[in-house]
């Protein structure tokens, strides 16, 4: 009944993985052990033997794999293996904080086969439609429920199955469903009876009602009905041609498709497809003007990018850079210190965090910088190195980044403003200290000393924050000319007030602000801060007291026009969810164009006082939370079922910040229904974000996180919409989602 997925039985890659084989697992120079790995019958779970008797069932899901990398690309393999085994090595990288799996195959061919087969299966899983994911998930639960593996389900196995799919069914209801499906009166379910149970469970009443409204004439929706639905309910412009395309693309029944009709199954498939979800699909591509100066954009930015965990004793890793860049981060931080053998290292100074080589970080950044986004990456250097090792840093950046590194202003003559993200595509910018003004390049001036100079007045806020007592001596930084000359558009300077900056600083001279100071300025002098950010860049970073790598709320700083609001990407929290929501759109390019009134030097915009102006576009947002589907269990204990509730949160200018929540539904994570309505006033829609948060209600302690989805207010689509849900790490929950109705009207 629940065998392998259709259409893949003869696939050689699938057969290879089902067969499995021995691989050498590497953990340290002395721990290298042979383990047997194979894909299980569900075509989704990989099993590998473990010599520890109490962990005999070592498994992981293909859904948990972030990437499979050929060669010695992980730190573990580089550290613990010799170069000659390079061609036989590969690593499995997992989502979240799970450690990589470093493996060595017996030959190059075998390693390539493992890598290509795993990549193919992971890609197939990713590309399954919502409906297929649902089937996949339910079938794997059925398989687990069938304890004695006889392809039949007894009443107790059906009860167990309900628990696995996160639905607590009263005994009478379970019995009623069982009897309804047990057509043969045999006391257990087989074949078509299990299929019938599956159909009863996946029936979506709310979808039936909407479909029924528009499929009145023949029991099916025709092209005119589809156009009606799209225009009346979904508030979309639609033609008969659009309707025919939907039938062609989504109708699973060939007979119905031939008649140019859409069945209920086809309608549901369309409604669950990305083009019909709550996020405006036009915004998933780059849709904004990318030819404005760089400082006219909010830029996705990371703080202490090298850290995987906390700031005191957690590991540093090149993997942390890779993860941030793949999430679309465009400004990464490198904390550089003198290392042994004249090789600079990166770590969190004066702490027990581990160290990585500067050159390894630059190599990882070069390889992964432009996989998610083509737009420029800023390398924010926190430089604590001696002049000699600064020269080594400059050499590594030059030799590894090559022509992608900006080492001179673009165009002819001294620039007066930043180049655009479009002009800087595929390029790296260095943010750091510089010995002289950029203008010196054109005046043929040499720096005071050809190797280094003493900087007295630019001791960086962040250095002071990190070094505590050491920094209070206002230590003088010696700077190598080779490194200084690489700083073109992002020269770090001290901030002495908005007036001083306007009079004395060039556009490329930028300051970093500790979160406390920045929040103070954003509250007390918001308009001055916004004007400052019209022609300068500002970088904000978390307070040094956040040793646990916690984050701060980025929204008030975006409201003040700050571009580089750096967060700890390694920490899962609401602030990071909001950051990912802000940069979810514009093709996940990591650059979001600021509204026009935040790009005008004469602007009167103030997010706190909200005087009249172009920014005031008062809207009323109506949200109806209808239902949810297949919410994951929070507590993996078999008997625990979630009691879900939904919170709708609005972030933005202070007047727009709001939160409303539904009642909790007891013991149903499979298909809870609320049908609750909320209303929000949104005054500055350009800066607003909407977050849907699902929690497991607990009356005795804090509610537990189940899933969330955050998106910009201006990217909401109206009408009946499915909302995908992300887990704590920001990864998609394969089958889970919310079903809502959205309406935005002028207030």
XYZ file of C-alpha atoms in Angstrom:
747
model
C 0.000 0.000 0.000
C 2.668 2.535 0.963
C 5.578 1.603 -1.250
C 7.959 3.890 -3.140
C 6.809 7.041 -4.874
C 5.274 6.646 -8.298
C 7.457 7.208 -11.341
C 10.745 6.606 -9.529
C 10.928 2.826 -9.230
C 13.492 2.414 -12.024
C 15.586 5.444 -11.120
C 19.285 4.363 -10.850
C 20.073 7.041 -8.234
C 17.182 5.882 -6.086
C 18.237 2.229 -6.479
C 21.815 3.118 -5.485
C 20.641 4.826 -2.272
C 18.174 2.024 -1.400
C 21.048 -0.459 -1.777
C 23.356 1.705 0.348
C 26.976 1.016 1.226
C 29.908 1.450 3.587
C 31.392 4.904 4.146
C 34.176 6.071 6.434
C 32.784 8.565 8.954
C 35.338 11.168 10.149
C 35.123 12.927 13.521
C 38.740 13.620 14.494
C 42.280 12.539 13.464
C 41.842 9.347 15.515
C 38.060 8.770 15.105
C 37.467 7.436 11.569
C 35.056 4.508 11.471
C 33.248 2.558 8.769
C 29.491 2.837 8.895
C 26.784 1.415 6.631
C 24.395 4.033 5.130
C 21.197 3.384 3.168
C 17.942 5.079 2.177
C 14.866 3.520 3.744
C 11.775 2.343 1.871
C 9.977 5.652 2.450
C 12.533 7.225 0.055
C 12.955 10.025 2.566
C 14.874 8.738 5.592
C 18.554 7.752 5.580
C 19.546 5.076 8.094
C 23.087 4.442 9.253
C 24.381 1.927 11.725
C 25.759 3.042 15.060
C 27.906 0.881 17.297
C 26.216 2.346 20.368
C 23.532 -0.185 21.208
C 21.173 2.427 22.628
C 21.288 4.357 19.342
C 20.830 1.505 16.946
C 18.392 3.485 14.823
C 20.474 6.421 13.649
C 18.429 8.214 10.986
C 18.037 11.599 9.367
C 15.501 12.878 6.839
C 16.464 14.117 3.387
C 14.385 17.187 4.362
C 17.052 18.018 6.977
C 19.861 18.274 4.393
C 20.925 21.826 3.531
C 23.654 20.810 1.033
C 25.907 17.941 -0.045
C 29.443 19.107 -0.839
C 32.057 17.138 -2.784
C 35.702 17.203 -1.652
C 37.329 18.401 1.580
C 35.101 21.475 1.891
C 34.190 21.192 5.566
C 36.515 22.324 8.331
C 36.524 18.804 9.784
C 37.713 17.165 6.563
C 40.319 19.862 5.942
C 41.617 19.468 9.480
C 41.456 15.678 9.936
C 42.248 14.227 6.479
C 45.134 14.322 4.019
C 44.992 16.091 0.664
C 45.324 12.850 -1.308
C 41.831 11.663 -0.214
C 40.221 14.903 -1.543
C 38.529 13.143 -4.490
C 36.908 10.515 -2.219
C 35.553 12.956 0.396
C 32.142 14.543 0.731
C 30.146 16.253 3.473
C 26.446 16.354 4.287
C 25.503 19.771 5.728
C 22.309 19.919 7.796
C 19.836 22.730 8.396
C 19.865 24.289 11.869
C 22.633 23.559 14.323
C 23.117 19.860 13.614
C 26.790 18.977 12.987
C 27.963 18.134 9.449
C 28.482 14.503 8.495
C 32.020 14.141 7.049
C 32.441 10.999 4.944
C 35.031 9.230 2.765
C 33.977 6.771 0.037
C 36.149 3.918 -1.261
C 36.616 5.571 -4.683
C 36.089 8.880 -6.494
C 33.264 7.324 -8.570
C 31.467 6.150 -5.446
C 31.804 9.560 -3.756
C 30.385 11.267 -6.880
C 27.537 8.743 -7.003
C 26.586 9.405 -3.348
C 26.714 13.183 -3.886
C 24.720 13.236 -7.145
C 22.137 10.702 -5.876
C 21.562 12.578 -2.605
C 21.351 15.942 -4.409
C 18.831 14.522 -6.882
C 16.591 13.107 -4.125
C 16.795 16.288 -2.016
C 15.894 18.367 -5.088
C 12.958 16.036 -5.906
C 11.605 16.386 -2.368
C 11.936 20.174 -2.555
C 10.009 20.297 -5.817
C 7.063 18.173 -4.698
C 3.786 20.055 -4.834
C 1.967 20.790 -1.567
C -0.422 17.951 -2.334
C 2.444 15.498 -2.939
C 4.129 16.631 0.300
C 0.892 15.982 2.159
C 0.643 12.502 0.616
C 4.292 11.830 1.384
C 3.877 12.872 5.004
C 0.633 10.977 5.558
C 2.004 7.826 3.915
C 5.106 7.896 6.101
C 2.841 8.244 9.183
C 0.720 5.309 7.954
C 3.895 3.274 7.550
C 4.970 4.092 11.108
C 1.487 3.292 12.451
C 1.497 -0.167 10.835
C 3.452 -1.686 13.737
C 3.497 -5.307 12.537
C 4.177 -4.335 8.890
C 1.313 -6.433 7.461
C -0.040 -3.617 5.223
C -3.221 -3.593 7.325
C -4.355 -1.199 10.040
C -6.113 -2.454 13.149
C -8.268 -0.041 15.250
C -5.370 0.519 17.681
C -2.972 1.190 14.758
C -5.443 3.721 13.339
C -5.525 5.451 16.748
C -1.709 5.472 16.735
C -1.792 6.929 13.202
C -4.023 9.817 14.361
C -1.525 10.602 17.102
C 1.345 10.590 14.587
C -0.441 13.107 12.358
C -1.004 15.322 15.392
C -4.737 14.913 15.841
C -6.348 13.738 19.055
C -9.456 11.839 18.072
C -12.145 10.891 20.576
C -12.609 7.117 20.747
C -16.153 7.325 19.349
C -15.024 9.475 16.410
C -12.087 7.153 15.696
C -14.480 4.190 15.828
C -16.970 5.931 13.571
C -14.260 6.751 11.002
C -12.939 3.190 11.229
C -16.376 1.681 10.634
C -17.051 4.094 7.784
C -13.906 2.874 6.028
C -14.030 -0.826 6.974
C -16.374 -1.718 4.102
C -15.388 -5.408 4.293
C -16.254 -5.605 8.042
C -12.984 -7.455 8.579
C -11.955 -5.489 11.682
C -8.961 -3.906 9.956
C -8.341 -1.594 6.989
C -6.487 -2.554 3.796
C -5.811 -1.084 0.349
C -8.728 1.051 -0.818
C -10.137 1.311 2.721
C -6.937 3.031 3.856
C -7.208 5.241 0.756
C -10.763 6.159 1.829
C -9.550 7.026 5.353
C -6.865 9.225 3.784
C -9.496 11.024 1.651
C -11.782 11.640 4.632
C -8.877 13.121 6.572
C -7.591 15.373 3.802
C -11.005 16.773 2.923
C -10.934 20.572 3.276
C -14.438 21.806 4.056
C -13.458 25.468 3.766
C -12.096 24.837 0.246
C -15.262 22.871 -0.647
C -17.417 25.882 0.305
C -15.397 28.363 -1.811
C -15.239 25.936 -4.739
C -18.971 25.252 -4.489
C -19.729 28.988 -4.736
C -18.058 29.200 -8.148
C -18.716 25.704 -9.577
C -22.478 26.053 -9.529
C -23.436 25.251 -13.090
C -21.769 21.885 -13.790
C -20.220 20.967 -10.467
C -16.882 22.047 -11.998
C -15.312 25.475 -12.447
C -15.078 26.670 -16.048
C -12.831 29.482 -17.305
C -15.472 32.167 -16.627
C -15.940 30.884 -13.042
C -12.169 31.040 -12.466
C -11.995 34.641 -13.762
C -14.946 35.515 -11.487
C -13.212 33.977 -8.478
C -9.880 35.708 -9.189
C -11.453 39.130 -9.677
C -14.105 39.085 -6.938
C -12.362 37.156 -4.175
C -8.646 37.481 -4.930
C -8.819 41.080 -6.232
C -6.576 40.161 -9.174
C -6.803 41.288 -12.768
C -7.586 38.128 -14.729
C -8.459 37.102 -18.285
C -9.922 33.940 -19.782
C -6.393 33.197 -21.009
C -5.166 33.218 -17.361
C -7.996 30.842 -16.422
C -7.097 28.419 -19.247
C -3.452 28.464 -18.134
C -4.523 27.546 -14.582
C -6.576 24.593 -15.873
C -3.705 23.442 -18.095
C -1.164 23.702 -15.273
C -3.084 22.436 -12.243
C -5.910 20.087 -13.301
C -4.763 16.508 -12.466
C -7.633 14.685 -14.218
C -6.967 14.523 -17.979
C -10.672 14.018 -18.838
C -11.675 17.139 -16.909
C -8.756 19.096 -18.418
C -9.884 18.143 -21.946
C -13.269 19.724 -21.223
C -11.436 22.927 -20.146
C -12.752 22.577 -16.578
C -11.151 22.707 -13.135
C -12.017 20.053 -10.518
C -11.907 20.587 -6.764
C -8.511 18.791 -6.628
C -7.172 21.070 -9.361
C -8.507 24.124 -7.534
C -6.769 23.063 -4.301
C -3.504 22.397 -6.168
C -3.671 25.907 -7.637
C -4.476 27.480 -4.253
C -1.432 25.801 -2.677
C 0.985 26.772 -5.435
C 3.499 29.616 -4.801
C 1.793 31.841 -7.393
C -1.420 31.824 -5.316
C 0.108 32.090 -1.807
C -0.083 35.160 0.446
C 3.251 36.571 -0.829
C 2.901 38.528 -4.078
C 4.768 36.248 -6.504
C 5.969 39.283 -8.531
C 8.002 40.269 -5.467
C 9.897 36.959 -5.382
C 11.982 38.329 -8.289
C 14.045 41.539 -8.239
C 11.301 44.121 -8.889
C 12.761 47.317 -7.412
C 14.961 49.945 -9.076
C 18.532 48.749 -8.371
C 20.240 51.772 -9.980
C 19.981 54.115 -6.956
C 23.101 54.863 -4.828
C 23.993 51.964 -2.496
C 23.052 53.886 0.678
C 19.439 54.230 -0.526
C 18.819 50.565 0.348
C 18.304 48.555 3.510
C 21.088 45.932 3.404
C 20.815 42.472 4.988
C 23.669 42.436 7.519
C 25.238 40.038 9.997
C 27.172 40.667 13.229
C 30.090 38.428 14.296
C 29.287 36.316 11.250
C 31.975 33.743 12.129
C 30.166 32.529 15.262
C 27.911 29.468 15.213
C 26.571 30.018 18.761
C 27.332 32.397 21.640
C 29.956 35.154 21.969
C 32.056 33.706 24.816
C 32.976 30.107 24.133
C 31.072 29.014 21.013
C 32.750 27.698 17.872
C 33.902 29.971 15.028
C 33.414 28.441 11.596
C 33.606 29.188 7.878
C 30.257 27.337 7.751
C 28.690 30.298 9.621
C 29.698 32.613 6.718
C 28.282 30.162 4.182
C 24.937 29.956 6.025
C 24.603 33.744 6.323
C 25.461 34.315 2.645
C 23.040 31.620 1.494
C 20.329 33.399 3.524
C 20.974 36.492 1.393
C 23.184 38.380 3.891
C 25.171 41.118 2.082
C 27.376 42.502 4.870
C 29.520 40.086 6.882
C 31.914 40.817 9.728
C 35.498 39.584 10.108
C 37.149 40.017 13.526
C 40.861 39.769 12.630
C 43.715 39.029 15.035
C 47.371 38.015 14.721
C 47.742 34.241 14.353
C 50.726 31.904 14.403
C 52.928 31.334 11.297
C 52.123 34.858 10.082
C 48.550 33.813 9.285
C 45.821 36.154 10.626
C 42.919 34.431 12.396
C 39.264 35.290 13.010
C 37.660 34.897 16.434
C 35.902 36.918 19.129
C 38.834 38.626 20.870
C 39.432 38.140 24.603
C 37.018 35.163 24.715
C 37.261 31.381 24.411
C 35.584 31.163 21.002
C 37.562 28.958 18.601
C 39.659 30.424 15.756
C 39.562 30.085 11.982
C 42.136 31.239 9.416
C 41.375 34.575 7.747
C 42.236 33.111 4.333
C 39.802 30.175 4.828
C 36.995 32.634 5.626
C 37.791 34.695 2.498
C 37.800 31.519 0.356
C 34.396 30.450 1.734
C 33.000 33.967 1.205
C 34.298 34.058 -2.396
C 32.683 30.704 -3.181
C 29.249 31.379 -1.644
C 28.864 35.172 -1.895
C 26.756 35.229 -5.048
C 24.816 31.955 -4.947
C 21.635 33.524 -3.480
C 22.100 37.109 -4.695
C 24.261 38.763 -7.400
C 24.424 42.048 -5.527
C 27.551 43.339 -3.738
C 28.913 41.955 -0.474
C 30.483 44.279 2.103
C 33.315 42.791 4.194
C 33.262 44.660 7.497
C 36.786 44.356 8.939
C 37.312 44.548 12.689
C 41.087 44.897 12.515
C 43.281 44.088 15.536
C 46.311 42.814 13.587
C 49.917 43.989 13.493
C 51.039 45.842 10.353
C 52.778 42.698 9.080
C 49.675 40.530 9.335
C 47.519 43.321 7.870
C 49.723 43.040 4.775
C 48.990 39.304 4.736
C 45.244 40.093 4.963
C 45.541 42.466 2.001
C 47.485 39.847 0.030
C 44.861 37.128 0.701
C 41.959 39.382 -0.288
C 43.748 40.438 -3.463
C 44.765 36.949 -4.536
C 41.497 35.161 -3.555
C 38.901 37.785 -4.536
C 40.855 39.047 -7.568
C 39.016 41.403 -9.914
C 35.782 41.032 -7.880
C 37.368 43.237 -5.169
C 36.740 46.985 -5.554
C 40.149 48.663 -5.065
C 39.453 51.986 -6.817
C 36.411 54.209 -7.315
C 34.287 53.381 -10.369
C 34.244 55.817 -13.314
C 36.335 58.900 -13.975
C 37.282 61.439 -11.336
C 36.372 61.721 -7.665
C 32.855 60.344 -7.065
C 30.274 62.394 -5.158
C 27.916 59.548 -4.302
C 27.841 55.774 -3.989
C 27.616 53.552 -7.056
C 24.424 51.467 -7.282
C 23.937 47.789 -6.363
C 23.437 47.215 -10.125
C 26.872 48.707 -10.953
C 28.453 46.689 -8.136
C 26.957 43.284 -9.054
C 29.344 40.442 -8.210
C 31.724 42.794 -6.358
C 33.184 42.960 -2.843
C 33.566 46.208 -0.869
C 35.859 46.524 2.135
C 34.614 48.447 5.176
C 37.456 49.511 7.477
C 39.846 52.299 8.406
C 41.759 54.326 5.847
C 44.922 56.409 6.288
C 43.736 59.357 4.225
C 40.767 60.785 2.382
C 39.717 59.154 -0.894
C 40.357 62.489 -2.608
C 44.098 61.866 -2.018
C 44.070 59.327 -4.876
C 43.338 62.159 -7.305
C 45.773 64.635 -5.717
C 48.656 62.150 -6.177
C 49.206 62.359 -2.418
C 50.933 59.499 -0.710
C 49.918 58.518 2.801
C 52.152 59.976 5.500
C 54.158 56.769 5.674
C 54.362 54.135 3.019
C 53.801 51.255 5.405
C 51.770 52.442 8.343
C 50.562 55.387 10.251
C 49.198 55.970 13.707
C 45.493 56.617 13.877
C 44.557 58.423 17.039
C 41.072 59.731 16.636
C 39.222 56.846 15.052
C 39.342 54.192 17.686
C 36.191 52.314 16.802
C 33.187 52.146 19.131
C 32.941 48.450 18.505
C 36.573 47.806 19.485
C 35.901 49.592 22.749
C 32.736 47.592 23.263
C 34.543 44.311 22.747
C 37.799 45.002 24.515
C 36.477 46.712 27.635
C 39.354 47.979 29.751
C 41.993 47.446 27.060
C 40.277 49.921 24.757
C 39.939 52.692 27.301
C 43.629 53.459 26.771
C 42.564 54.806 23.325
C 45.171 52.573 21.783
C 46.649 53.844 18.568
C 46.100 51.650 15.556
C 48.897 51.187 13.078
C 47.536 50.603 9.638
C 49.238 48.967 6.661
C 48.974 51.052 3.501
C 48.151 47.905 1.472
C 45.038 47.311 3.594
C 44.133 50.995 3.855
C 44.145 51.379 0.053
C 41.448 48.698 -0.276
C 38.931 50.806 1.644
C 37.107 52.826 -1.021
C 33.403 53.352 -0.336
C 33.133 52.345 3.334
C 35.695 54.212 5.445
C 35.051 53.771 9.190
C 35.057 57.031 11.167
C 33.993 58.190 14.613
C 30.557 59.855 14.942
C 30.592 63.349 16.506
C 26.977 64.319 15.884
C 24.769 64.899 12.831
C 25.889 68.508 12.313
C 29.573 67.570 12.333
C 28.911 64.707 9.906
C 27.016 66.991 7.498
C 29.798 69.581 7.504
C 32.963 67.498 7.703
C 32.363 63.980 6.418
C 32.404 62.793 2.820
C 29.670 60.437 1.588
C 31.957 57.360 1.884
C 32.831 58.019 5.563
C 30.530 55.951 7.751
C 30.028 55.305 11.447
C 29.098 52.236 13.457
C 26.649 52.682 16.332
C 26.118 50.445 19.320
C 22.420 49.463 19.483
C 21.738 51.553 22.640
C 23.152 54.744 21.134
C 21.397 54.108 17.802
C 18.017 53.469 19.435
C 18.447 56.681 21.472
C 19.113 58.700 18.303
C 16.213 56.980 16.490
C 13.848 57.959 19.310
C 15.092 61.483 20.020
C 16.331 62.683 16.605
C 14.625 60.406 14.105
C 14.348 63.017 11.338
C 18.005 64.075 11.709
C 19.054 60.397 11.568
C 16.934 59.858 8.419
C 18.526 62.900 6.724
C 22.025 61.723 7.780
C 21.300 58.364 6.118
C 20.221 60.006 2.852
C 23.860 60.454 1.837
C 25.832 58.391 4.390
C 25.811 54.754 5.461
C 25.169 53.763 9.097
C 25.944 50.397 10.641
C 24.275 49.284 13.887
C 25.556 46.356 15.976
C 24.310 44.526 19.110
C 25.467 45.573 22.587
C 28.504 43.725 23.939
C 26.403 42.601 26.882
C 24.568 40.195 24.542
C 27.073 37.419 25.217
C 24.378 34.829 24.417
C 24.217 36.195 20.829
C 20.672 37.485 21.410
C 19.356 40.178 19.068
C 17.625 43.554 19.206
C 14.590 44.815 17.294
C 15.814 46.078 13.883
C 12.536 47.848 12.994
C 13.052 51.230 14.817
C 16.472 51.494 13.129
C 15.087 50.824 9.662
C 12.448 53.456 10.502
C 15.384 55.871 11.032
C 16.826 54.999 7.605
C 19.782 52.933 8.914
C 20.956 50.629 6.152
C 23.298 48.130 7.823
C 21.403 46.850 10.866
C 23.617 43.905 11.838
C 22.045 40.938 13.647
C 23.371 37.635 14.988
C 22.252 35.400 12.103
C 23.080 32.279 14.146
C 20.340 33.059 16.693
C 16.720 32.036 16.114
C 14.334 34.685 17.460
C 11.510 37.063 16.517
C 14.024 39.778 15.520
C 15.703 37.414 13.058
C 12.290 36.297 11.698
C 11.434 39.957 11.082
C 14.810 40.513 9.392
C 14.224 37.541 7.094
C 10.713 38.883 6.389
C 12.070 42.313 5.445
C 14.521 40.723 2.962
C 12.173 37.976 1.755
C 11.239 40.050 -1.289
C 13.077 41.692 -4.207
C 14.433 38.317 -5.252
C 16.046 37.746 -1.818
C 18.750 40.057 -3.164
C 19.617 41.366 0.334
C 18.839 44.933 -0.840
C 15.488 46.675 -0.287
C 14.989 50.184 -1.711
C 14.037 52.718 0.943
C 10.812 54.718 0.306
C 11.325 57.979 -1.648
C 10.720 60.138 1.473
C 13.733 58.447 3.145
C 15.960 59.297 0.152
C 15.303 63.046 0.171
C 17.683 65.383 2.058
C 14.850 67.833 2.760
C 12.464 65.160 4.096
C 10.234 65.988 7.072
C 9.414 62.341 7.742
C 9.538 61.402 11.414
C 8.296 57.899 12.320
C 7.544 58.966 15.899
C 5.481 62.138 15.371
C 4.049 61.174 11.938
C 3.247 64.651 10.657
C 1.346 64.802 7.349
C 3.258 63.812 4.209
C 3.614 61.264 1.388
C 4.308 58.551 3.947
C 0.785 58.688 5.434
C -1.282 56.174 3.440
C -3.721 55.029 6.121
C -4.980 51.498 5.348
C -7.226 49.089 7.217
C -6.045 45.491 7.178
C -8.756 42.849 7.676
C -7.441 39.355 8.478
C -9.574 36.262 8.931
C -7.710 33.259 10.327
C -9.696 30.367 8.857
C -7.741 27.159 9.491
C -4.353 25.424 9.653
C -3.087 22.196 8.140
C -0.683 19.585 9.509
C 1.056 21.566 12.210
C 4.140 19.713 13.464
C 4.325 18.363 16.987
C 6.292 20.601 19.294
C 6.877 17.855 21.791
C 8.018 14.678 20.088
C 6.405 12.469 22.766
C 3.878 10.200 21.078
C 0.956 11.223 23.245
C 1.405 14.980 22.966
C -0.893 16.859 20.580
C -0.678 20.610 19.978
C -3.320 23.099 21.177
C -2.681 25.690 18.454
C -3.435 29.399 18.485
C -2.456 32.018 15.897
C -1.044 35.471 16.604
C -1.067 38.162 13.926
C 1.568 40.828 14.582
C 2.224 44.100 12.755
C 5.685 45.725 12.939
C 6.508 49.214 11.665
C 6.353 52.803 12.908
C 5.186 52.970 16.568
C 1.601 53.882 15.553
C 1.351 50.665 13.493
C 2.727 48.163 16.022
C -0.057 45.774 17.093
C -0.798 42.138 17.963
C -4.022 40.064 18.063
C -4.538 36.370 18.739
C -7.100 33.640 18.204
C -8.429 31.253 20.821
C -6.524 27.995 21.258
C -8.003 24.843 19.682
C -7.583 21.839 21.924
C -5.750 18.739 20.710
C -5.780 19.298 16.976
C -2.690 20.099 14.978
C -3.963 18.303 11.878
C -6.814 20.557 10.720
C -7.778 23.123 13.393
C -10.368 25.740 12.334
C -10.817 29.189 13.933
C -12.739 31.479 11.562
C -11.750 34.522 13.653
C -11.594 38.088 12.280
C -9.098 40.834 13.154
C -8.694 44.431 12.042
C -5.543 46.613 12.062
C -4.866 50.262 11.238
C -1.658 50.726 9.233
C -0.514 54.334 8.708
C 2.885 53.838 7.009
C 2.455 50.694 4.894
C 5.878 51.126 3.198
C 7.647 50.304 6.475
C 5.166 47.774 7.909
C 5.638 43.999 8.159
C 3.039 41.357 9.051
C 3.922 38.218 11.008
C 1.754 35.115 11.393
C 2.862 33.118 14.433
C 1.485 29.714 15.441
C 2.032 28.633 19.048
C 1.143 25.611 21.146
C -0.971 26.996 23.989
C 0.128 26.136 27.502
C -1.875 27.461 30.447
C 0.857 26.723 33.011
C 3.928 28.137 31.203
C 4.930 30.104 28.096
C 3.389 28.993 24.815
C 5.728 27.023 22.590
C 6.715 28.100 19.076
C 5.257 25.959 16.252
C 5.929 28.014 13.087
C 5.827 31.533 11.659
C 5.840 33.552 8.452
C 6.729 37.243 8.128
C 6.388 39.409 5.019
C 6.253 43.107 4.091
C 2.761 44.645 4.275
C 3.043 45.843 0.665
C 3.690 42.268 -0.511
C 0.424 40.846 0.897
C -2.018 39.430 -1.631
C -5.729 39.797 -0.978
C -8.446 37.175 -0.833
C -8.254 33.536 0.275
C -4.584 32.657 0.734
C -2.444 29.871 2.109
C 0.405 31.019 4.362
C 3.487 28.756 4.386
C 5.132 28.264 7.797
C 8.820 28.315 8.681
C 10.477 26.574 11.629
C 12.777 28.274 14.152
C 15.724 28.062 11.728
C 13.756 29.820 8.994
C 13.353 26.626 6.924
C 10.027 25.710 5.345
C 7.865 23.201 7.249
C 7.086 20.797 4.387
C 3.323 20.194 4.827
C 2.202 22.782 7.375
C 0.378 26.018 6.627
C -2.368 28.470 7.529
C -5.421 29.355 5.440
C -6.526 32.978 5.771
C -8.576 35.703 4.110
C -6.925 39.116 3.619
C -8.505 42.441 2.689
C -6.711 45.810 2.583
C -8.838 48.941 2.130
C -8.140 52.679 2.212
C -9.154 53.972 5.629
